[in-house]
XYZ file of C-alpha atoms in Angstrom:
343
model
C 81.045 35.889 -192.578
C 80.285 32.196 -193.165
C 76.644 31.191 -192.824
C 75.330 27.752 -191.994
C 72.299 26.429 -193.854
C 69.425 24.688 -192.123
C 70.356 21.414 -193.855
C 73.937 21.677 -192.556
C 72.663 22.324 -189.034
C 70.349 19.308 -189.278
C 73.148 17.104 -190.602
C 75.408 18.079 -187.691
C 72.582 17.400 -185.233
C 71.804 13.988 -186.776
C 75.483 12.974 -186.755
C 75.812 14.041 -183.129
C 72.754 11.958 -182.177
C 74.138 8.838 -183.873
C 77.542 9.439 -182.264
C 75.817 9.737 -178.887
C 74.064 6.401 -179.436
C 77.276 4.673 -180.479
C 79.222 6.124 -177.534
C 76.678 4.887 -174.979
C 76.787 1.225 -176.037
C 79.808 -0.867 -175.109
C 80.131 -2.751 -178.365
C 82.068 -5.759 -177.097
C 79.543 -6.380 -174.317
C 76.558 -6.001 -176.644
C 78.011 -8.495 -179.132
C 79.062 -10.915 -176.387
C 75.500 -10.944 -175.041
C 73.997 -11.145 -178.524
C 76.162 -14.135 -179.476
C 76.088 -15.796 -176.048
C 79.861 -15.894 -176.204
C 82.281 -13.932 -174.006
C 84.951 -14.000 -176.693
C 88.712 -13.928 -176.240
C 89.771 -10.665 -174.619
C 93.052 -8.905 -175.333
C 94.406 -5.461 -174.436
C 92.577 -3.488 -177.139
C 90.282 -6.028 -178.744
C 87.912 -8.931 -178.190
C 87.764 -11.760 -180.731
C 84.696 -13.837 -181.598
C 83.669 -16.406 -184.166
C 82.011 -14.384 -186.941
C 78.214 -14.800 -186.879
C 77.919 -14.108 -190.600
C 79.701 -17.196 -191.940
C 81.348 -20.440 -190.803
C 84.391 -19.189 -188.923
C 86.849 -21.600 -187.323
C 89.529 -19.026 -186.483
C 87.770 -16.263 -184.488
C 88.276 -13.769 -187.300
C 85.692 -11.336 -185.880
C 87.499 -8.621 -183.908
C 86.050 -5.773 -181.829
C 88.403 -2.839 -181.277
C 87.546 -1.783 -177.734
C 89.499 1.470 -178.024
C 87.631 2.543 -181.167
C 84.304 0.697 -180.727
C 84.427 -0.805 -184.201
C 84.150 -4.433 -185.278
C 85.622 -6.145 -188.311
C 85.815 -9.702 -189.623
C 89.150 -10.319 -191.298
C 87.729 -13.332 -193.090
C 84.534 -12.086 -194.757
C 85.517 -8.390 -194.774
C 82.383 -7.097 -193.067
C 82.682 -4.485 -190.355
C 81.446 -1.252 -188.821
C 80.011 0.139 -185.607
C 77.065 -0.983 -183.496
C 74.606 0.292 -186.124
C 76.182 -1.775 -188.896
C 76.253 -4.846 -186.652
C 72.546 -4.581 -185.881
C 71.745 -4.045 -189.567
C 73.512 -7.245 -190.598
C 72.637 -9.413 -187.605
C 68.952 -8.458 -187.427
C 68.372 -7.773 -191.112
C 67.273 -4.173 -190.494
C 67.549 -1.017 -192.577
C 69.922 1.666 -191.344
C 67.050 3.754 -189.981
C 65.533 0.851 -188.040
C 68.962 -0.191 -186.735
C 69.519 3.358 -185.437
C 66.162 3.249 -183.664
C 66.932 -0.144 -182.082
C 70.370 1.056 -180.929
C 68.785 4.204 -179.524
C 66.505 2.090 -177.336
C 69.495 0.082 -176.075
C 71.440 3.302 -175.411
C 68.491 5.108 -173.824
C 68.661 7.984 -176.300
C 65.504 9.737 -177.514
C 65.720 10.348 -181.255
C 64.531 13.273 -183.321
C 61.563 12.213 -185.438
C 63.263 12.932 -188.765
C 66.734 11.538 -188.055
C 66.457 9.041 -190.912
C 66.947 11.859 -193.427
C 70.563 12.458 -192.436
C 73.394 12.134 -194.940
C 74.898 9.343 -192.816
C 71.700 7.422 -193.434
C 72.003 7.964 -197.192
C 75.568 6.597 -197.312
C 74.813 3.540 -195.199
C 71.634 2.758 -197.138
C 73.658 2.954 -200.361
C 76.252 0.523 -199.035
C 73.521 -1.801 -197.803
C 71.865 -1.784 -201.240
C 75.219 -2.544 -202.860
C 75.636 -5.555 -200.567
C 72.148 -6.842 -201.355
C 72.727 -6.561 -205.097
C 75.978 -8.462 -204.780
C 74.407 -11.217 -202.701
C 71.789 -11.826 -205.401
C 74.444 -12.601 -208.008
C 75.305 -16.268 -208.221
C 78.855 -17.486 -208.590
C 79.855 -21.043 -209.330
C 82.351 -22.642 -206.978
C 84.495 -25.643 -207.773
C 86.452 -28.432 -206.133
C 90.080 -27.454 -205.656
C 91.072 -31.124 -205.530
C 90.802 -31.283 -209.332
C 94.078 -29.340 -209.363
C 95.969 -31.906 -207.300
C 97.385 -33.318 -210.548
C 99.515 -30.213 -211.082
C 103.007 -29.827 -209.632
C 103.447 -28.015 -206.318
C 107.170 -27.617 -206.953
C 107.884 -23.837 -206.815
C 108.468 -22.577 -210.389
C 112.063 -21.555 -211.003
C 110.943 -18.742 -213.308
C 109.132 -16.909 -210.519
C 111.849 -17.711 -207.989
C 114.349 -16.074 -210.355
C 112.126 -12.973 -210.242
C 112.635 -12.748 -206.488
C 109.756 -14.734 -205.001
C 110.751 -17.280 -202.370
C 109.707 -20.917 -202.477
C 108.012 -20.409 -199.103
C 105.836 -17.583 -200.457
C 104.947 -19.550 -203.591
C 103.757 -22.434 -201.435
C 101.918 -20.087 -199.062
C 99.778 -18.775 -201.940
C 99.179 -22.231 -203.424
C 101.078 -21.799 -206.697
C 101.093 -24.804 -209.030
C 102.740 -25.603 -212.355
C 101.175 -27.250 -215.391
C 104.187 -28.498 -217.355
C 102.066 -29.917 -220.166
C 100.521 -26.554 -221.088
C 103.523 -24.504 -219.915
C 101.648 -22.354 -217.402
C 101.870 -21.264 -213.759
C 98.715 -20.796 -211.712
C 97.287 -19.907 -208.326
C 93.913 -20.490 -206.634
C 91.376 -17.684 -206.440
C 89.048 -17.612 -203.427
C 86.364 -15.178 -202.287
C 86.130 -13.342 -198.962
C 84.631 -16.460 -197.355
C 87.686 -18.460 -198.526
C 85.538 -20.431 -200.993
C 87.442 -21.690 -204.040
C 86.408 -20.139 -207.362
C 89.004 -21.205 -209.906
C 92.680 -21.370 -210.777
C 94.082 -18.416 -212.677
C 96.970 -19.252 -214.992
C 99.898 -17.283 -216.350
C 100.597 -18.698 -219.816
C 104.319 -18.717 -220.592
C 104.148 -19.411 -224.327
C 104.768 -16.067 -226.110
C 102.184 -17.061 -228.733
C 99.425 -17.536 -226.167
C 96.304 -15.501 -226.911
C 95.940 -14.501 -223.257
C 98.634 -13.636 -220.726
C 96.463 -14.536 -217.717
C 93.363 -16.694 -217.938
C 91.144 -18.467 -215.369
C 89.737 -21.939 -215.965
C 86.259 -20.862 -214.857
C 84.489 -17.474 -214.834
C 85.535 -15.348 -211.862
C 82.479 -13.117 -211.860
C 82.462 -9.742 -210.168
C 85.650 -8.764 -208.367
C 84.002 -8.458 -204.964
C 87.004 -9.832 -203.087
C 90.740 -9.284 -202.677
C 93.135 -12.042 -203.608
C 95.402 -12.968 -200.700
C 93.119 -11.472 -198.029
C 93.192 -14.582 -195.842
C 97.003 -14.598 -195.764
C 97.143 -10.865 -195.002
C 94.265 -10.424 -192.544
C 96.404 -10.600 -189.401
C 98.985 -8.175 -190.780
C 96.264 -5.745 -191.870
C 94.679 -5.869 -188.430
C 97.967 -5.269 -186.639
C 99.255 -2.489 -188.935
C 95.845 -0.914 -189.676
C 97.164 -0.515 -193.225
C 96.413 -2.448 -196.406
C 98.471 -2.097 -199.592
C 96.636 -2.886 -202.846
C 98.534 -4.242 -205.860
C 97.296 -5.246 -209.297
C 98.552 -8.822 -209.163
C 99.244 -11.624 -206.747
C 102.858 -11.825 -207.929
C 103.534 -8.423 -206.362
C 101.875 -9.628 -203.158
C 104.062 -12.749 -203.096
C 107.183 -10.669 -203.648
C 106.203 -8.404 -200.732
C 105.603 -11.505 -198.621
C 109.113 -12.669 -199.498
C 110.447 -9.331 -198.216
C 108.598 -9.732 -194.936
C 105.518 -7.563 -195.572
C 102.276 -9.186 -194.443
C 99.576 -6.586 -195.149
C 99.269 -6.662 -198.949
C 96.516 -7.965 -201.247
C 95.754 -8.038 -204.956
C 92.851 -6.289 -206.702
C 93.332 -8.660 -209.676
C 92.995 -5.768 -212.084
C 94.179 -2.313 -213.066
C 91.836 -0.613 -210.633
C 89.980 -1.101 -207.377
C 86.335 -2.003 -207.978
C 83.277 -0.534 -206.297
C 82.563 -3.755 -204.307
C 86.197 -3.818 -203.169
C 85.848 -0.229 -201.941
C 82.776 -1.330 -200.002
C 84.873 -4.016 -198.287
C 87.513 -1.442 -197.354
C 84.901 0.931 -195.931
C 83.418 -1.799 -193.773
C 86.880 -2.836 -192.560
C 87.546 0.538 -190.923
C 91.242 0.083 -191.637
C 93.059 3.379 -191.054
C 95.183 3.479 -194.218
C 94.678 2.208 -197.779
C 97.643 2.440 -200.161
C 97.039 2.111 -203.925
C 100.186 0.595 -205.455
C 99.341 0.097 -209.114
C 101.712 -0.502 -212.038
C 103.689 2.366 -213.583
C 101.435 2.532 -216.679
C 98.354 3.254 -214.551
C 97.691 6.968 -213.997
C 97.252 6.987 -210.231
C 95.429 10.302 -210.070
C 92.849 9.137 -212.633
C 92.122 6.169 -210.404
C 91.847 8.464 -207.406
C 89.133 10.565 -209.053
C 86.652 7.709 -209.413
C 83.508 8.340 -207.393
C 83.838 5.269 -205.199
C 87.475 6.044 -204.370
C 86.368 9.545 -203.415
C 83.755 7.915 -201.177
C 86.473 5.762 -199.593
C 88.357 8.947 -198.612
C 85.488 9.870 -196.307
C 86.111 6.763 -194.218
C 89.874 6.262 -194.218
C 93.226 7.706 -195.290
C 93.901 6.888 -198.948
C 97.442 7.059 -200.314
C 98.861 6.464 -203.792
C 102.275 5.302 -204.928
C 103.283 7.939 -207.459
C 106.513 7.275 -209.345
C 107.154 10.952 -210.057
C 110.900 10.371 -210.561
C 110.366 7.364 -212.858
C 112.339 4.993 -210.662
C 110.329 2.196 -212.293
C 111.339 3.256 -215.800
C 108.286 5.325 -216.674
C 104.854 4.347 -217.944
C 106.187 2.483 -220.977
C 108.043 0.023 -218.734
C 104.716 -1.113 -217.190
C 106.511 -2.169 -214.010
C 104.795 -2.892 -210.728
C 106.126 -0.872 -207.754
C 108.009 -3.973 -206.539
C 109.579 -4.969 -209.867
C 112.792 -2.965 -209.432
C 113.718 -4.291 -206.015
C 113.044 -3.758 -202.346
C 115.096 -0.562 -202.079
C 113.117 1.149 -204.868
C 109.858 -0.007 -203.295
C 110.831 1.477 -199.930
C 111.664 4.810 -201.582
C 108.327 4.841 -203.416
C 106.452 3.949 -200.246
C 108.171 6.676 -198.240
C 107.140 9.191 -200.935
C 103.516 8.042 -201.224
C 100.985 10.846 -201.622
C 97.867 11.240 -199.489
C 94.686 11.997 -201.431
C 93.007 15.209 -200.266
């Protein structure tokens, strides 16, 4: 016979109280009143200008069927509690108490000790730490001197001229390198990152200026609409894979700009409330090792996490170091259909 501990009973009670609060507040109406803006209403969502940054494109979307909000520009998102935390600068506990007043729900005195509180406080602390770190931004116009003509080398690898232009690729003929602009989640320009073509180059990829912490996804702005519509985001190691997918007609892919997803990137994915996250790393990366990282395990509590696992070595095995898109669209579609859900 299975017994339930007092802590487990309390946790279930606390979660039920928060769920009751969330269910009694119509999120789109609360935000519309809070912003003084009725928003643009569609069948299952209402769109607003994001209150957390300068937003010209109404990137802030409230899913009326799920009562979640998400900004596809800055990456923030959550339920009514998360909105109040960010908008009013409150802790999770105080945001719950404010929402309870709005919802007309009487709280238990010790609700702030719930596990839900612990997780949200942790994410809030992570955000605060990140906001205290300074990053230098630069003027993208200094790169106007480089050619915008799509590089034949990358076109020969299967990337269309249209996709190369879409992601801002430029060519520096003098130093024999191909580059692309890197921007943060607020679409602020950080630097150009270059692929050096000379085989004697000391670095394969190198930015002109320090990138800082990888607290963004490259290509997010181009993919935000596709992610919203499909409720799925596919994560690659490099922007070249993203551009190749764009050439094939996929519009929900972004680049981690590294061999792994970082803790701040996981935080973005949690706040997005996207239903599916697919990790599509190169063949030399052991997918299951990546999956065991604590912050990826945390991500599993909020969304479905899948991995591309080349068990049949369609990419040539680990020694080939191929990205999942490097052997063609047909191979990619096979790998995607055989993706494995993390349990």
